[in-house]
N, CA, C and O atoms as a GROMACS GRO file, in nm:
protein
  412
    1MET      N    1  -8.113  25.088  24.517
    1MET     CA    2  -8.188  25.109  24.603
    1MET      C    3  -8.108  25.215  24.732
    1MET      O    4  -8.016  25.170  24.800
    2ASP      N    5  -8.145  25.315  24.745
    2ASP     CA    6  -8.062  25.430  24.826
    2ASP      C    7  -8.081  25.376  25.013
    2ASP      O    8  -8.196  25.369  25.057
    3ARG      N    9  -7.983  25.347  25.090
    3ARG     CA   10  -7.968  25.309  25.217
    3ARG      C   11  -7.973  25.448  25.306
    3ARG      O   12  -7.986  25.449  25.429
    4ARG      N   13  -7.963  25.550  25.233
    4ARG     CA   14  -7.939  25.652  25.328
    4ARG      C   15  -8.089  25.705  25.408
    4ARG      O   16  -8.203  25.678  25.369
    5ILE      N   17  -8.059  25.774  25.511
    5ILE     CA   18  -8.178  25.776  25.596
    5ILE      C   19  -8.234  25.912  25.544
    5ILE      O   20  -8.351  25.950  25.551
    6SER      N   21  -8.107  25.989  25.481
    6SER     CA   22  -8.167  26.101  25.422
    6SER      C   23  -8.091  26.142  25.326
    6SER      O   24  -7.969  26.151  25.339
    7PRO      N   25  -8.161  26.174  25.208
    7PRO     CA   26  -8.108  26.184  25.077
    7PRO      C   27  -7.973  26.287  25.071
    7PRO      O   28  -7.975  26.392  25.136
    8ARG      N   29  -7.847  26.246  24.983
    8ARG     CA   30  -7.762  26.378  24.952
    8ARG      C   31  -7.758  26.466  24.888
    8ARG      O   32  -7.759  26.415  24.776
    9VAL      N   33  -7.755  26.568  24.875
    9VAL     CA   34  -7.736  26.704  24.796
    9VAL      C   35  -7.648  26.748  24.780
    9VAL      O   36  -7.591  26.793  24.879
   10GLU      N   37  -7.590  26.762  24.656
   10GLU     CA   38  -7.489  26.781  24.587
   10GLU      C   39  -7.484  26.931  24.585
   10GLU      O   40  -7.564  27.009  24.534
   11TRP      N   41  -7.333  26.963  24.674
   11TRP     CA   42  -7.316  27.124  24.658
   11TRP      C   43  -7.172  27.130  24.651
   11TRP      O   44  -7.107  27.088  24.746
   12HIS      N   45  -7.116  27.178  24.549
   12HIS     CA   46  -6.967  27.207  24.525
   12HIS      C   47  -6.932  27.333  24.559
   12HIS      O   48  -6.946  27.436  24.493
   13GLY      N   49  -6.881  27.317  24.671
   13GLY     CA   50  -6.803  27.458  24.714
   13GLY      C   51  -6.717  27.435  24.810
   13GLY      O   52  -6.709  27.327  24.868
   14PRO      N   53  -6.622  27.567  24.841
   14PRO     CA   54  -6.552  27.575  24.937
   14PRO      C   55  -6.579  27.523  25.105
   14PRO      O   56  -6.692  27.543  25.150
   15ILE      N   57  -6.500  27.473  25.172
   15ILE     CA   58  -6.545  27.464  25.320
   15ILE      C   59  -6.379  27.482  25.396
   15ILE      O   60  -6.271  27.454  25.344
   16HIS      N   61  -6.403  27.534  25.527
   16HIS     CA   62  -6.267  27.543  25.573
   16HIS      C   63  -6.300  27.433  25.701
   16HIS      O   64  -6.408  27.414  25.756
   17TYR      N   65  -6.161  27.364  25.728
   17TYR     CA   66  -6.152  27.247  25.820
   17TYR      C   67  -6.053  27.247  25.859
   17TYR      O   68  -5.967  27.288  25.780
   18ARG      N   69  -6.000  27.195  26.018
   18ARG     CA   70  -5.932  27.161  26.065
   18ARG      C   71  -5.950  27.057  26.206
   18ARG      O   72  -6.059  27.033  26.257
   19LYS      N   73  -5.830  27.006  26.253
   19LYS     CA   74  -5.861  26.897  26.307
   19LYS      C   75  -5.865  26.922  26.454
   19LYS      O   76  -5.939  26.854  26.526
   20GLY      N   77  -5.812  26.987  26.488
   20GLY     CA   78  -5.784  27.060  26.638
   20GLY      C   79  -5.792  27.210  26.659
   20GLY      O   80  -5.739  27.293  26.585
   21ASP      N   81  -5.861  27.236  26.764
   21ASP     CA   82  -5.890  27.403  26.806
   21ASP      C   83  -5.769  27.472  26.780
   21ASP      O   84  -5.761  27.588  26.739
   22GLU      N   85  -5.664  27.388  26.810
   22GLU     CA   86  -5.517  27.481  26.801
   22GLU      C   87  -5.471  27.496  26.666
   22GLU      O   88  -5.373  27.568  26.648
   23GLU      N   89  -5.532  27.436  26.558
   23GLU     CA   90  -5.480  27.450  26.434
   23GLU      C   91  -5.524  27.528  26.351
   23GLU      O   92  -5.647  27.530  26.360
   24LYS      N   93  -5.480  27.609  26.258
   24LYS     CA   94  -5.521  27.703  26.155
   24LYS      C   95  -5.606  27.647  26.078
   24LYS      O   96  -5.578  27.529  26.057
   25PHE      N   97  -5.724  27.694  26.015
   25PHE     CA   98  -5.830  27.651  25.895
   25PHE      C   99  -5.715  27.629  25.793
   25PHE      O  100  -5.604  27.681  25.782
   26ARG      N  101  -5.782  27.533  25.720
   26ARG     CA  102  -5.750  27.508  25.563
   26ARG      C  103  -5.864  27.499  25.508
   26ARG      O  104  -5.966  27.479  25.574
   27THR      N  105  -5.864  27.515  25.343
   27THR     CA  106  -5.960  27.518  25.259
   27THR      C  107  -5.954  27.360  25.214
   27THR      O  108  -5.853  27.290  25.205
   28GLY      N  109  -6.118  27.321  25.185
   28GLY     CA  110  -6.121  27.218  25.119
   28GLY      C  111  -6.228  27.218  25.056
   28GLY      O  112  -6.278  27.331  25.059
   29PHE      N  113  -6.312  27.113  24.975
   29PHE     CA  114  -6.412  27.153  24.927
   29PHE      C  115  -6.532  27.032  24.923
   29PHE      O  116  -6.489  26.917  24.906
   30LEU      N  117  -6.665  27.048  24.937
   30LEU     CA  118  -6.768  26.974  24.970
   30LEU      C  119  -6.819  26.927  24.837
   30LEU      O  120  -6.836  27.002  24.741
   31ALA      N  121  -6.845  26.787  24.837
   31ALA     CA  122  -6.917  26.749  24.714
   31ALA      C  123  -7.063  26.733  24.707
   31ALA      O  124  -7.142  26.739  24.613
   32ASN      N  125  -7.080  26.703  24.875
   32ASN     CA  126  -7.229  26.657  24.860
   32ASN      C  127  -7.285  26.636  25.015
   32ASN      O  128  -7.216  26.561  25.085
   33ILE      N  129  -7.383  26.686  25.065
   33ILE     CA  130  -7.409  26.681  25.198
   33ILE      C  131  -7.576  26.640  25.244
   33ILE      O  132  -7.676  26.664  25.176
   34SER      N  133  -7.570  26.566  25.390
   34SER     CA  134  -7.720  26.528  25.389
   34SER      C  135  -7.728  26.562  25.558
   34SER      O  136  -7.639  26.626  25.613
   35THR      N  137  -7.827  26.518  25.619
   35THR     CA  138  -7.825  26.563  25.765
   35THR      C  139  -7.758  26.480  25.832
   35THR      O  140  -7.738  26.506  25.951
   36THR      N  141  -7.713  26.372  25.781
   36THR     CA  142  -7.616  26.261  25.865
   36THR      C  143  -7.498  26.285  25.828
   36THR      O  144  -7.413  26.276  25.916
   37GLY      N  145  -7.454  26.321  25.691
   37GLY     CA  146  -7.322  26.306  25.685
   37GLY      C  147  -7.275  26.380  25.521
   37GLY      O  148  -7.345  26.449  25.448
   38ALA      N  149  -7.116  26.329  25.498
   38ALA     CA  150  -7.098  26.473  25.361
   38ALA      C  151  -6.977  26.384  25.285
   38ALA      O  152  -6.939  26.275  25.330
   39MET      N  153  -6.946  26.418  25.218
   39MET     CA  154  -6.823  26.377  25.099
   39MET      C  155  -6.713  26.491  25.096
   39MET      O  156  -6.749  26.588  25.030
   40ILE      N  157  -6.617  26.499  25.140
   40ILE     CA  158  -6.542  26.644  25.129
   40ILE      C  159  -6.407  26.581  25.069
   40ILE      O  160  -6.368  26.464  25.075
   41TRP      N  161  -6.343  26.702  25.006
   41TRP     CA  162  -6.224  26.667  24.959
   41TRP      C  163  -6.099  26.771  24.993
   41TRP      O  164  -6.093  26.892  24.970
   42LEU      N  165  -5.995  26.681  25.057
   42LEU     CA  166  -5.917  26.801  25.122
   42LEU      C  167  -5.769  26.783  25.062
   42LEU      O  168  -5.743  26.670  25.024
   43PRO      N  169  -5.678  26.873  25.051
   43PRO     CA  170  -5.543  26.862  25.016
   43PRO      C  171  -5.440  26.805  25.076
   43PRO      O  172  -5.328  26.810  25.027
   44ASP      N  173  -5.469  26.739  25.196
   44ASP     CA  174  -5.401  26.664  25.290
   44ASP      C  175  -5.486  26.511  25.324
   44ASP      O  176  -5.599  26.480  25.288
   45THR      N  177  -5.403  26.445  25.392
   45THR     CA  178  -5.466  26.336  25.431
   45THR      C  179  -5.482  26.330  25.574
   45THR      O  180  -5.391  26.362  25.649
   46VAL      N  181  -5.607  26.287  25.619
   46VAL     CA  182  -5.655  26.253  25.705
   46VAL      C  183  -5.681  26.106  25.768
   46VAL      O  184  -5.674  26.014  25.687
   47GLN      N  185  -5.715  26.068  25.918
   47GLN     CA  186  -5.697  25.965  25.905
   47GLN      C  187  -5.833  25.912  25.942
   47GLN      O  188  -5.908  25.999  25.985
   48ILE      N  189  -5.899  25.751  25.933
   48ILE     CA  190  -6.052  25.722  25.956
   48ILE      C  191  -6.061  25.715  26.104
   48ILE      O  192  -5.996  25.637  26.174
   49GLY      N  193  -6.150  25.805  26.146
   49GLY     CA  194  -6.162  25.815  26.305
   49GLY      C  195  -6.136  25.936  26.324
   49GLY      O  196  -6.171  25.975  26.436
   50ASP      N  197  -6.063  26.051  26.225
   50ASP     CA  198  -6.026  26.192  26.300
   50ASP      C  199  -6.144  26.249  26.318
   50ASP      O  200  -6.241  26.186  26.277
   51GLU      N  201  -6.162  26.350  26.369
   51GLU     CA  202  -6.274  26.438  26.425
   51GLU      C  203  -6.216  26.570  26.322
   51GLU      O  204  -6.098  26.606  26.329
   52LEU      N  205  -6.313  26.636  26.227
   52LEU     CA  206  -6.290  26.784  26.188
   52LEU      C  207  -6.386  26.899  26.223
   52LEU      O  208  -6.508  26.891  26.216
   53ASN      N  209  -6.331  26.984  26.252
   53ASN     CA  210  -6.414  27.112  26.299
   53ASN      C  211  -6.429  27.182  26.110
   53ASN      O  212  -6.336  27.214  26.036
   54VAL      N  213  -6.581  27.185  26.082
   54VAL     CA  214  -6.580  27.257  25.961
   54VAL      C  215  -6.678  27.356  25.954
   54VAL      O  216  -6.780  27.358  26.023
   55VAL      N  217  -6.646  27.442  25.865
   55VAL     CA  218  -6.720  27.585  25.856
   55VAL      C  219  -6.765  27.576  25.704
   55VAL      O  220  -6.688  27.543  25.613
   56MET      N  221  -6.924  27.614  25.684
   56MET     CA  222  -6.933  27.614  25.542
   56MET      C  223  -7.029  27.726  25.520
   56MET      O  224  -7.144  27.730  25.564
   57LYS      N  225  -6.971  27.813  25.450
   57LYS     CA  226  -7.078  27.954  25.386
   57LYS      C  227  -7.127  27.943  25.234
   57LYS      O  228  -7.051  27.940  25.137
   58SER      N  229  -7.259  27.937  25.228
   58SER     CA  230  -7.269  27.960  25.064
   58SER      C  231  -7.310  28.086  25.034
   58SER      O  232  -7.292  28.172  25.120
   59GLU      N  233  -7.360  28.115  24.933
   59GLU     CA  234  -7.403  28.258  24.901
   59GLU      C  235  -7.556  28.285  24.951
   59GLU      O  236  -7.610  28.394  24.972
   60TYR      N  237  -7.612  28.154  24.964
   60TYR     CA  238  -7.735  28.150  25.022
   60TYR      C  239  -7.764  28.178  25.197
   60TYR      O  240  -7.862  28.235  25.246
   61ASP      N  241  -7.652  28.121  25.262
   61ASP     CA  242  -7.629  28.130  25.378
   61ASP      C  243  -7.620  28.268  25.445
   61ASP      O  244  -7.524  28.334  25.405
   62PRO      N  245  -7.707  28.334  25.550
   62PRO     CA  246  -7.683  28.422  25.628
   62PRO      C  247  -7.547  28.462  25.670
   62PRO      O  248  -7.487  28.567  25.645
   63VAL      N  249  -7.504  28.344  25.746
   63VAL     CA  250  -7.384  28.344  25.843
   63VAL      C  251  -7.363  28.183  25.821
   63VAL      O  252  -7.439  28.094  25.783
   64PRO      N  253  -7.217  28.186  25.867
   64PRO     CA  254  -7.154  28.023  25.837
   64PRO      C  255  -7.211  27.933  25.897
   64PRO      O  256  -7.279  27.979  25.988
   65VAL      N  257  -7.215  27.797  25.886
   65VAL     CA  258  -7.253  27.707  25.936
   65VAL      C  259  -7.131  27.611  25.992
   65VAL      O  260  -7.036  27.571  25.925
   66HIS      N  261  -7.153  27.590  26.112
   66HIS     CA  262  -7.056  27.519  26.204
   66HIS      C  263  -7.090  27.355  26.241
   66HIS      O  264  -7.180  27.301  26.304
   67MET      N  265  -6.979  27.309  26.173
   67MET     CA  266  -7.041  27.142  26.191
   67MET      C  267  -6.910  27.072  26.243
   67MET      O  268  -6.797  27.119  26.234
   68HIS      N  269  -6.949  26.938  26.304
   68HIS     CA  270  -6.833  26.871  26.389
   68HIS      C  271  -6.856  26.716  26.311
   68HIS      O  272  -6.958  26.650  26.333
   69MET      N  273  -6.747  26.667  26.216
   69MET     CA  274  -6.761  26.553  26.173
   69MET      C  275  -6.623  26.470  26.217
   69MET      O  276  -6.519  26.506  26.271
   70ARG      N  277  -6.681  26.319  26.158
   70ARG     CA  278  -6.584  26.225  26.189
   70ARG      C  279  -6.558  26.163  26.037
   70ARG      O  280  -6.643  26.159  25.947
   71VAL      N  281  -6.464  26.130  26.033
   71VAL     CA  282  -6.403  26.064  25.871
   71VAL      C  283  -6.426  25.940  25.923
   71VAL      O  284  -6.409  25.900  26.039
   72ILE      N  285  -6.474  25.873  25.812
   72ILE     CA  286  -6.545  25.719  25.831
   72ILE      C  287  -6.483  25.610  25.694
   72ILE      O  288  -6.455  25.491  25.687
   73ARG      N  289  -6.482  25.682  25.634
   73ARG     CA  290  -6.423  25.617  25.479
   73ARG      C  291  -6.320  25.717  25.400
   73ARG      O  292  -6.333  25.839  25.413
   74ALA      N  293  -6.207  25.656  25.310
   74ALA     CA  294  -6.126  25.755  25.260
   74ALA      C  295  -6.177  25.658  25.081
   74ALA      O  296  -6.226  25.546  25.061
   75VAL      N  297  -6.128  25.780  24.981
   75VAL     CA  298  -6.138  25.722  24.846
   75VAL      C  299  -5.993  25.701  24.830
   75VAL      O  300  -5.893  25.751  24.881
   76GLN      N  301  -6.017  25.605  24.738
   76GLN     CA  302  -5.824  25.586  24.744
   76GLN      C  303  -5.785  25.649  24.593
   76GLN      O  304  -5.667  25.650  24.558
   77GLU      N  305  -5.860  25.687  24.530
   77GLU     CA  306  -5.795  25.766  24.418
   77GLU      C  307  -5.781  25.941  24.409
   77GLU      O  308  -5.887  26.004  24.402
   78LEU      N  309  -5.675  26.001  24.408
   78LEU     CA  310  -5.672  26.110  24.391
   78LEU      C  311  -5.750  26.171  24.315
   78LEU      O  312  -5.771  26.111  24.209
   79ARG      N  313  -5.821  26.302  24.332
   79ARG     CA  314  -5.909  26.360  24.217
   79ARG      C  315  -5.837  26.521  24.214
   79ARG      O  316  -5.871  26.593  24.308
   80HIS      N  317  -5.770  26.563  24.143
   80HIS     CA  318  -5.723  26.687  24.111
   80HIS      C  319  -5.636  26.729  24.206
   80HIS      O  320  -5.603  26.846  24.223
   81GLY      N  321  -5.586  26.611  24.286
   81GLY     CA  322  -5.444  26.637  24.370
   81GLY      C  323  -5.516  26.639  24.543
   81GLY      O  324  -5.451  26.656  24.646
   82TYR      N  325  -5.692  26.611  24.530
   82TYR     CA  326  -5.732  26.615  24.652
   82TYR      C  327  -5.749  26.486  24.705
   82TYR      O  328  -5.701  26.395  24.637
   83HIS      N  329  -5.804  26.457  24.806
   83HIS     CA  330  -5.806  26.317  24.915
   83HIS      C  331  -5.958  26.313  24.900
   83HIS      O  332  -5.997  26.427  24.877
   84GLY      N  333  -6.042  26.239  24.903
   84GLY     CA  334  -6.161  26.212  24.914
   84GLY      C  335  -6.188  26.146  25.046
   84GLY      O  336  -6.132  26.043  25.085
   85PHE      N  337  -6.294  26.226  25.123
   85PHE     CA  338  -6.339  26.142  25.271
   85PHE      C  339  -6.486  26.153  25.256
   85PHE      O  340  -6.557  26.249  25.229
   86GLY      N  341  -6.514  26.026  25.281
   86GLY     CA  342  -6.683  26.019  25.345
   86GLY      C  343  -6.676  26.045  25.521
   86GLY      O  344  -6.596  25.998  25.601
   87CYS      N  345  -6.773  26.121  25.541
   87CYS     CA  346  -6.787  26.165  25.701
   87CYS      C  347  -6.902  26.168  25.738
   87CYS      O  348  -6.994  26.215  25.671
   88THR      N  349  -6.916  26.107  25.870
   88THR     CA  350  -7.053  26.149  25.930
   88THR      C  351  -7.042  26.272  26.020
   88THR      O  352  -6.951  26.324  26.083
   89LEU      N  353  -7.196  26.300  25.997
   89LEU     CA  354  -7.213  26.445  26.034
   89LEU      C  355  -7.244  26.472  26.181
   89LEU      O  356  -7.365  26.485  26.198
   90GLU      N  357  -7.169  26.483  26.296
   90GLU     CA  358  -7.175  26.453  26.429
   90GLU      C  359  -7.262  26.565  26.477
   90GLU      O  360  -7.372  26.541  26.526
   91ILE      N  361  -7.206  26.712  26.462
   91ILE     CA  362  -7.312  26.779  26.521
   91ILE      C  363  -7.283  26.904  26.432
   91ILE      O  364  -7.169  26.929  26.391
   92HIS      N  365  -7.408  26.994  26.400
   92HIS     CA  366  -7.390  27.107  26.359
   92HIS      C  367  -7.472  27.201  26.385
   92HIS      O  368  -7.587  27.163  26.404
   93GLU      N  369  -7.451  27.326  26.394
   93GLU     CA  370  -7.547  27.451  26.453
   93GLU      C  371  -7.606  27.493  26.371
   93GLU      O  372  -7.551  27.520  26.265
   94PRO      N  373  -7.726  27.511  26.388
   94PRO     CA  374  -7.837  27.547  26.274
   94PRO      C  375  -7.834  27.664  26.243
   94PRO      O  376  -7.801  27.751  26.323
   95TRP      N  377  -7.867  27.688  26.124
   95TRP     CA  378  -7.845  27.806  26.071
   95TRP      C  379  -7.939  27.943  26.185
   95TRP      O  380  -7.894  28.054  26.215
   96GLU      N  381  -8.092  27.874  26.232
   96GLU     CA  382  -8.132  27.952  26.317
   96GLU      C  383  -8.045  28.003  26.427
   96GLU      O  384  -8.019  28.122  26.446
   97LYS      N  385  -8.002  27.904  26.496
   97LYS     CA  386  -7.942  27.910  26.609
   97LYS      C  387  -7.827  28.001  26.584
   97LYS      O  388  -7.814  28.106  26.647
   98THR      N  389  -7.743  27.962  26.494
   98THR     CA  390  -7.616  28.070  26.438
   98THR      C  391  -7.650  28.234  26.437
   98THR      O  392  -7.592  28.331  26.485
   99ALA      N  393  -7.759  28.219  26.365
   99ALA     CA  394  -7.804  28.374  26.330
   99ALA      C  395  -7.855  28.428  26.440
   99ALA      O  396  -7.839  28.550  26.445
  100ALA      N  397  -7.923  28.370  26.548
  100ALA     CA  398  -7.964  28.423  26.636
  100ALA      C  399  -7.857  28.479  26.725
  100ALA      O  400  -7.865  28.587  26.782
  101GLN      N  401  -7.774  28.410  26.731
  101GLN     CA  402  -7.644  28.442  26.838
  101GLN      C  403  -7.564  28.547  26.759
  101GLN      O  404  -7.483  28.607  26.830
  102ASP      N  405  -7.566  28.573  26.663
  102ASP     CA  406  -7.511  28.711  26.604
  102ASP      C  407  -7.572  28.835  26.618
  102ASP      O  408  -7.514  28.944  26.620
  103ASN      N  409  -7.731  28.806  26.630
  103ASN     CA  410  -7.827  28.930  26.634
  103ASN      C  411  -7.798  28.992  26.786
  103ASN      O  412  -7.858  29.092  26.824
   0.00000   0.00000   0.00000
């Protein structure tokens, strides 16, 4: 039985992330996402409790989606040199809001 409030959707694609507003964005990968959380794979380690600014854009999105995530768990095993992290999705700018600002 799934405990999730909303189901996770698999979406394997690149994301750009950073810990602070002053840091440069780096590239990681999203494995799945729901309205409340996501699984991401990053080339470096972050700590449980860290907050991340994440930007995602797929071929289906008219503009990038900006999200604020908090790391809540870490996967012990590396996958292809990447570290896995389960995150809560704290804030996201909906596609409609972002698209309206760009017009």
